[in-house]
Coordinates of N, CA, C and O in Angstrom, one line a residue:
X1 N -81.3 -24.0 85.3 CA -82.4 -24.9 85.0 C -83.4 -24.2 84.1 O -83.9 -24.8 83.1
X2 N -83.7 -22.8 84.5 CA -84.4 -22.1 84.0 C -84.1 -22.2 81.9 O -84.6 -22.5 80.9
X3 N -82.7 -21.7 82.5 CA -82.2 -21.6 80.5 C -82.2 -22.7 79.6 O -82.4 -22.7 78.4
X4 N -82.0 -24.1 80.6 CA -82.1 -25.7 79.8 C -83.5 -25.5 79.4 O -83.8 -26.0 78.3
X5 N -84.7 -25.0 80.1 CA -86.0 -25.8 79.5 C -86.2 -24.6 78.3 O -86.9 -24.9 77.3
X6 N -85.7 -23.6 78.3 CA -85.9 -22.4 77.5 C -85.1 -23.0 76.0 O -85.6 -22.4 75.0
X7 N -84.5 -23.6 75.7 CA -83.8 -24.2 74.6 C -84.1 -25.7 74.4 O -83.4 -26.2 73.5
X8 N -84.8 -26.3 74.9 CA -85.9 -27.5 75.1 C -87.1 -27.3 73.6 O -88.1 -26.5 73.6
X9 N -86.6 -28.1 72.6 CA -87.2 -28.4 71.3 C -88.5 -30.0 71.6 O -88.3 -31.1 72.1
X10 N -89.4 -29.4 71.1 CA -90.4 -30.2 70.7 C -90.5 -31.2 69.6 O -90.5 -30.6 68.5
X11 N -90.7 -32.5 69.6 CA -90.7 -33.3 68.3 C -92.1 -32.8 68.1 O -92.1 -32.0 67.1
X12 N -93.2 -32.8 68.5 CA -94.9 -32.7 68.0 C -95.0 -31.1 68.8 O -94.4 -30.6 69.7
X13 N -96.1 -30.4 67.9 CA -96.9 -29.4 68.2 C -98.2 -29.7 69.3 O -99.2 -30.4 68.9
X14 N -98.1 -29.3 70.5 CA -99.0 -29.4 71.5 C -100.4 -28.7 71.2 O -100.5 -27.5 71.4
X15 N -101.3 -29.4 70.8 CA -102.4 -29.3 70.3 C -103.0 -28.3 71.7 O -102.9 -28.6 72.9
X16 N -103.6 -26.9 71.1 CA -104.3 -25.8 71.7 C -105.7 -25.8 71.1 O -106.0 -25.1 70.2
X17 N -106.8 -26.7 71.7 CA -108.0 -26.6 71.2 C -108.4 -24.9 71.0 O -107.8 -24.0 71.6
X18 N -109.3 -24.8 70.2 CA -110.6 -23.4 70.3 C -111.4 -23.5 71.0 O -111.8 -24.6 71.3
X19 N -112.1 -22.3 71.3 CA -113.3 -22.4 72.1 C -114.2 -22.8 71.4 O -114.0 -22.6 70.2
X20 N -115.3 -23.4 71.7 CA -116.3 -23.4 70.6 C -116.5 -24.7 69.8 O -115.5 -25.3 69.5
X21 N -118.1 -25.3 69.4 CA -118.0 -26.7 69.1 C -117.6 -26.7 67.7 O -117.8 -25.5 67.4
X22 N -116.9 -27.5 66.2 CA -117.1 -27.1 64.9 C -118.5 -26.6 64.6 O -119.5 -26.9 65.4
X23 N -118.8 -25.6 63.3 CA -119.6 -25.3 62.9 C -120.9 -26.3 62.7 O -122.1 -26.3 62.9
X24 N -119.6 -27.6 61.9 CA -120.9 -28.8 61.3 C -121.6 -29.3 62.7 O -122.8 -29.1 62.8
X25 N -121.0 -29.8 63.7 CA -121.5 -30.3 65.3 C -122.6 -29.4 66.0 O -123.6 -29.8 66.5
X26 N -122.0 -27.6 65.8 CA -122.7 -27.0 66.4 C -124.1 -26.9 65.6 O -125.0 -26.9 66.4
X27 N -124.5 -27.0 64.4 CA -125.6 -26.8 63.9 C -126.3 -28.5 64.6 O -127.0 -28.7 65.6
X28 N -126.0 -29.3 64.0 CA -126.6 -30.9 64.2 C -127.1 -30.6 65.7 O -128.3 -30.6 66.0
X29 N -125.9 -30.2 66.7 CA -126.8 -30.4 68.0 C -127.8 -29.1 68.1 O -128.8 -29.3 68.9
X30 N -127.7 -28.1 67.5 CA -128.4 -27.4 68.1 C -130.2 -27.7 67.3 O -131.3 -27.4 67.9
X31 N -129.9 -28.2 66.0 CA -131.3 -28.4 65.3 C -131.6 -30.1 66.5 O -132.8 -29.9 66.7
X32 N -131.3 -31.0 67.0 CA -131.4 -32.2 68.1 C -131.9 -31.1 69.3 O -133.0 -31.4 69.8
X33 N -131.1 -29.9 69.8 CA -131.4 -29.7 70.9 C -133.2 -29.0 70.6 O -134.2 -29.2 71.3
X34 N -133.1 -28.4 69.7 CA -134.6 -27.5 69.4 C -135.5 -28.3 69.3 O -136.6 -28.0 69.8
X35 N -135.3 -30.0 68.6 CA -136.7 -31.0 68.5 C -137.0 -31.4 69.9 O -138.2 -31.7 70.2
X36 N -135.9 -31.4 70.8 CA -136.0 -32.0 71.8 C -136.9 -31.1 72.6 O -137.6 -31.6 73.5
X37 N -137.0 -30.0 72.4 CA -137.1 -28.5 73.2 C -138.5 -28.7 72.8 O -139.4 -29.1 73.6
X38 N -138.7 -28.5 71.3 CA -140.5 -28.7 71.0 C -141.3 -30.0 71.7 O -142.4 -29.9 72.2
X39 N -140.6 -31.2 71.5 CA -141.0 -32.5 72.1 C -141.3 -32.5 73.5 O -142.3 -33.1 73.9
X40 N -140.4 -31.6 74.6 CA -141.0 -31.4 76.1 C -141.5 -30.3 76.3 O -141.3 -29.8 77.4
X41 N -142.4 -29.6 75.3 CA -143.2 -28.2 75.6 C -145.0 -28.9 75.1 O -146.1 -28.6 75.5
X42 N -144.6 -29.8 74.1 CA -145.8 -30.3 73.6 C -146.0 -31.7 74.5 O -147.1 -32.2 74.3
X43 N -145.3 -32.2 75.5 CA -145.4 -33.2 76.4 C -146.1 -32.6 77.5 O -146.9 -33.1 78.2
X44 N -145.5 -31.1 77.6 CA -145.8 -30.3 78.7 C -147.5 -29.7 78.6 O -148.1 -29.4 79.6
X45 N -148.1 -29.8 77.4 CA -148.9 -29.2 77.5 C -150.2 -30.8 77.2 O -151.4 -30.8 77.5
X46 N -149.4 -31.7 76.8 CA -150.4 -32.6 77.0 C -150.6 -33.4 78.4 O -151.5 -34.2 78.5
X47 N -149.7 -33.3 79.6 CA -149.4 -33.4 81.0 C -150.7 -32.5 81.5 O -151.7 -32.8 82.1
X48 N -150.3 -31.2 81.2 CA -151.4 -30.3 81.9 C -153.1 -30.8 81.3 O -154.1 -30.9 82.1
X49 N -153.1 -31.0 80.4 CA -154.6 -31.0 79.4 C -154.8 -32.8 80.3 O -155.9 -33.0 80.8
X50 N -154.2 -33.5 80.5 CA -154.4 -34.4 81.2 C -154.6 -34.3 82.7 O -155.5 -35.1 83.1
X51 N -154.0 -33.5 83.4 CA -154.5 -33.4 84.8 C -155.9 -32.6 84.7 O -156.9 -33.0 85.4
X52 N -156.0 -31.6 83.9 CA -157.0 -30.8 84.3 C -158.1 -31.7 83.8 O -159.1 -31.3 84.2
X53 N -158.3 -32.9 83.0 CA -159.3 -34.2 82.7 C -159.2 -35.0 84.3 O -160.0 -35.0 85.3
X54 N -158.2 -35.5 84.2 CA -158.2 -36.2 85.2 C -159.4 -35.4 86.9 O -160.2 -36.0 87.6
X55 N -159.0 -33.9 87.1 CA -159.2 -33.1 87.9 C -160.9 -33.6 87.9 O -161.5 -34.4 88.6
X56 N -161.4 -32.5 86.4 CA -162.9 -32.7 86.0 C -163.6 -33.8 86.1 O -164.7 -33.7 86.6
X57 N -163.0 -35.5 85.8 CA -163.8 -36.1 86.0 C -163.5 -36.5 87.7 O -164.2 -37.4 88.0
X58 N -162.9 -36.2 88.5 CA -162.7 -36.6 89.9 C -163.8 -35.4 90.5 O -164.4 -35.6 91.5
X59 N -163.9 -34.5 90.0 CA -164.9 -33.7 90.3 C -166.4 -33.8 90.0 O -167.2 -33.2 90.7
X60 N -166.8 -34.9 88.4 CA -168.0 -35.2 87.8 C -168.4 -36.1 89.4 O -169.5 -35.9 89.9
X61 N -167.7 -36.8 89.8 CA -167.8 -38.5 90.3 C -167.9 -37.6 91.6 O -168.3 -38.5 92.4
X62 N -167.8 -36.9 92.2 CA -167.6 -36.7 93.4 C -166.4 -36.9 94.5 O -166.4 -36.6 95.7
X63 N -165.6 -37.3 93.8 CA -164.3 -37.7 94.3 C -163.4 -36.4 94.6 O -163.5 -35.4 93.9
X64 N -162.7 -36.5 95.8 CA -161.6 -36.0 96.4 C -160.3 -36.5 96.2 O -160.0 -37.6 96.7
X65 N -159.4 -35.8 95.2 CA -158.2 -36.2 95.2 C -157.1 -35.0 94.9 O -157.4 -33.8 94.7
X66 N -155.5 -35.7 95.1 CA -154.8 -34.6 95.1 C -154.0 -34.6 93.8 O -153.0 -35.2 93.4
X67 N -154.9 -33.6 93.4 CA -154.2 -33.0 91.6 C -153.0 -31.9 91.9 O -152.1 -31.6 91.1
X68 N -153.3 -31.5 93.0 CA -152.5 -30.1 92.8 C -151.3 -30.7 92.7 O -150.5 -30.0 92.1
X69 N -150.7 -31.8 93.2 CA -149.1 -32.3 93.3 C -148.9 -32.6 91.8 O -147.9 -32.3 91.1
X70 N -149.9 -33.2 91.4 CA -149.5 -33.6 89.6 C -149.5 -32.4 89.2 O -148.4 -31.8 88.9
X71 N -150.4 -31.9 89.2 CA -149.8 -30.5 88.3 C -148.8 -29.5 88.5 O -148.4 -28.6 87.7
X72 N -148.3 -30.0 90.3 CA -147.5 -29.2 90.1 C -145.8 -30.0 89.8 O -144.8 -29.4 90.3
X73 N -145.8 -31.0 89.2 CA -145.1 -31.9 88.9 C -144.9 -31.1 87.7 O -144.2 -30.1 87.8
X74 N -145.3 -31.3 86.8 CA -146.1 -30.9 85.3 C -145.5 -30.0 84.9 O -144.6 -30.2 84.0
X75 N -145.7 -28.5 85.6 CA -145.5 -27.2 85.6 C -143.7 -27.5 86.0 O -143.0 -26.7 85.5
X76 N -143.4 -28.2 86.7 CA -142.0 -27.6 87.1 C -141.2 -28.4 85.6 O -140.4 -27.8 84.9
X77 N -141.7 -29.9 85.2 CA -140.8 -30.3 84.1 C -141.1 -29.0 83.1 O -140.0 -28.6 82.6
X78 N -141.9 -28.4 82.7 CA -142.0 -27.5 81.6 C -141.3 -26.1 82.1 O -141.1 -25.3 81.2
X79 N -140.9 -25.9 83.3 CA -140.3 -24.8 83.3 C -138.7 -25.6 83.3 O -137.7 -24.9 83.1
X80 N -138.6 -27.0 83.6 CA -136.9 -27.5 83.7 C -137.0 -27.4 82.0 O -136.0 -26.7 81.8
X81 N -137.6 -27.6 80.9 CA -137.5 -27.6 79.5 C -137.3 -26.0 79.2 O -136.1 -25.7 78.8
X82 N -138.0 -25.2 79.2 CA -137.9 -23.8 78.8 C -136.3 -23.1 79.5 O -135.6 -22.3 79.0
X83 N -136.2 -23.7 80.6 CA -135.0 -23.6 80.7 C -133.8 -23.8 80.6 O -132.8 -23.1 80.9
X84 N -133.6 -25.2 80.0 CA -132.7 -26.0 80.0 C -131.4 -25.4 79.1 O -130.3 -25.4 79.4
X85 N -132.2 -24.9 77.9 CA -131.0 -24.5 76.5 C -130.4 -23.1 77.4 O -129.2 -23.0 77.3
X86 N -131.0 -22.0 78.2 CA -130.5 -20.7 78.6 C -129.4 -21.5 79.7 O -128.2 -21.2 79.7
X87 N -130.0 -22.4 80.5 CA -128.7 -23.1 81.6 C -127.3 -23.2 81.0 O -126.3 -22.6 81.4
X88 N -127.4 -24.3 79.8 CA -126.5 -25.1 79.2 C -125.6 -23.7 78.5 O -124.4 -23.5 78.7
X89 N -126.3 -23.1 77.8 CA -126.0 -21.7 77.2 C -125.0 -21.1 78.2 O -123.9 -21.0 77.9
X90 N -125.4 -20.6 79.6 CA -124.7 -19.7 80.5 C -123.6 -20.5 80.4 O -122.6 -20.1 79.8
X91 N -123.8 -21.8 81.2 CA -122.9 -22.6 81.3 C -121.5 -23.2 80.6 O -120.5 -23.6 81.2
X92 N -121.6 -23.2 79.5 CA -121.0 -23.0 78.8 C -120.0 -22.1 77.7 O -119.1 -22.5 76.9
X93 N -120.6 -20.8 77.9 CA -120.3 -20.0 76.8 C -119.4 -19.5 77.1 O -118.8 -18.7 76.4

């Protein structure tokens, strides 16, 4: 059985991908993945500049409220963004 499949001819070539995205894909996504990267660091920082408003005037007014959960909402999306491309990176390479 062994020797029949050993002399077993192919009509088509069994396509063996490469590792790795093409050059043209790899650049496109990686300049997409970088806008995207700047867009949730500068979301991240306008999140924080907004809690710490929100904080100040609940503090002008005399109000008690709970900021620390929003901010710490805030703080974890900007550390899931700073991290995301090193994840995908490990993950993939």
């Amino acid at each position: 059985m062994r020797s029949m499949l050993g002399r077993t001819t192919y009509l088509a070539d069994v396509f063996q991908p490469t590792k790795g995205a093409p050059p043209e894909l790899d650049s496109s996504v990686s300049k997409v993945l970088g806008f995207i990267a700047w867009v949730g660091t500068a979301a991240g920082v306008v999140g924080i500049l907004a809690v710490g408003t929100m904080m100040a005037v609940s503090v002008k007014r005399g109000e008690g409220s709970e900021h620390m959960g929003k901010l710490a909402m805030v703080l974890g999306g900007c550390v899931l963004v700073a991290t995301a491309g090193p994840i995908i990176r490990f993950l993939f390479a």
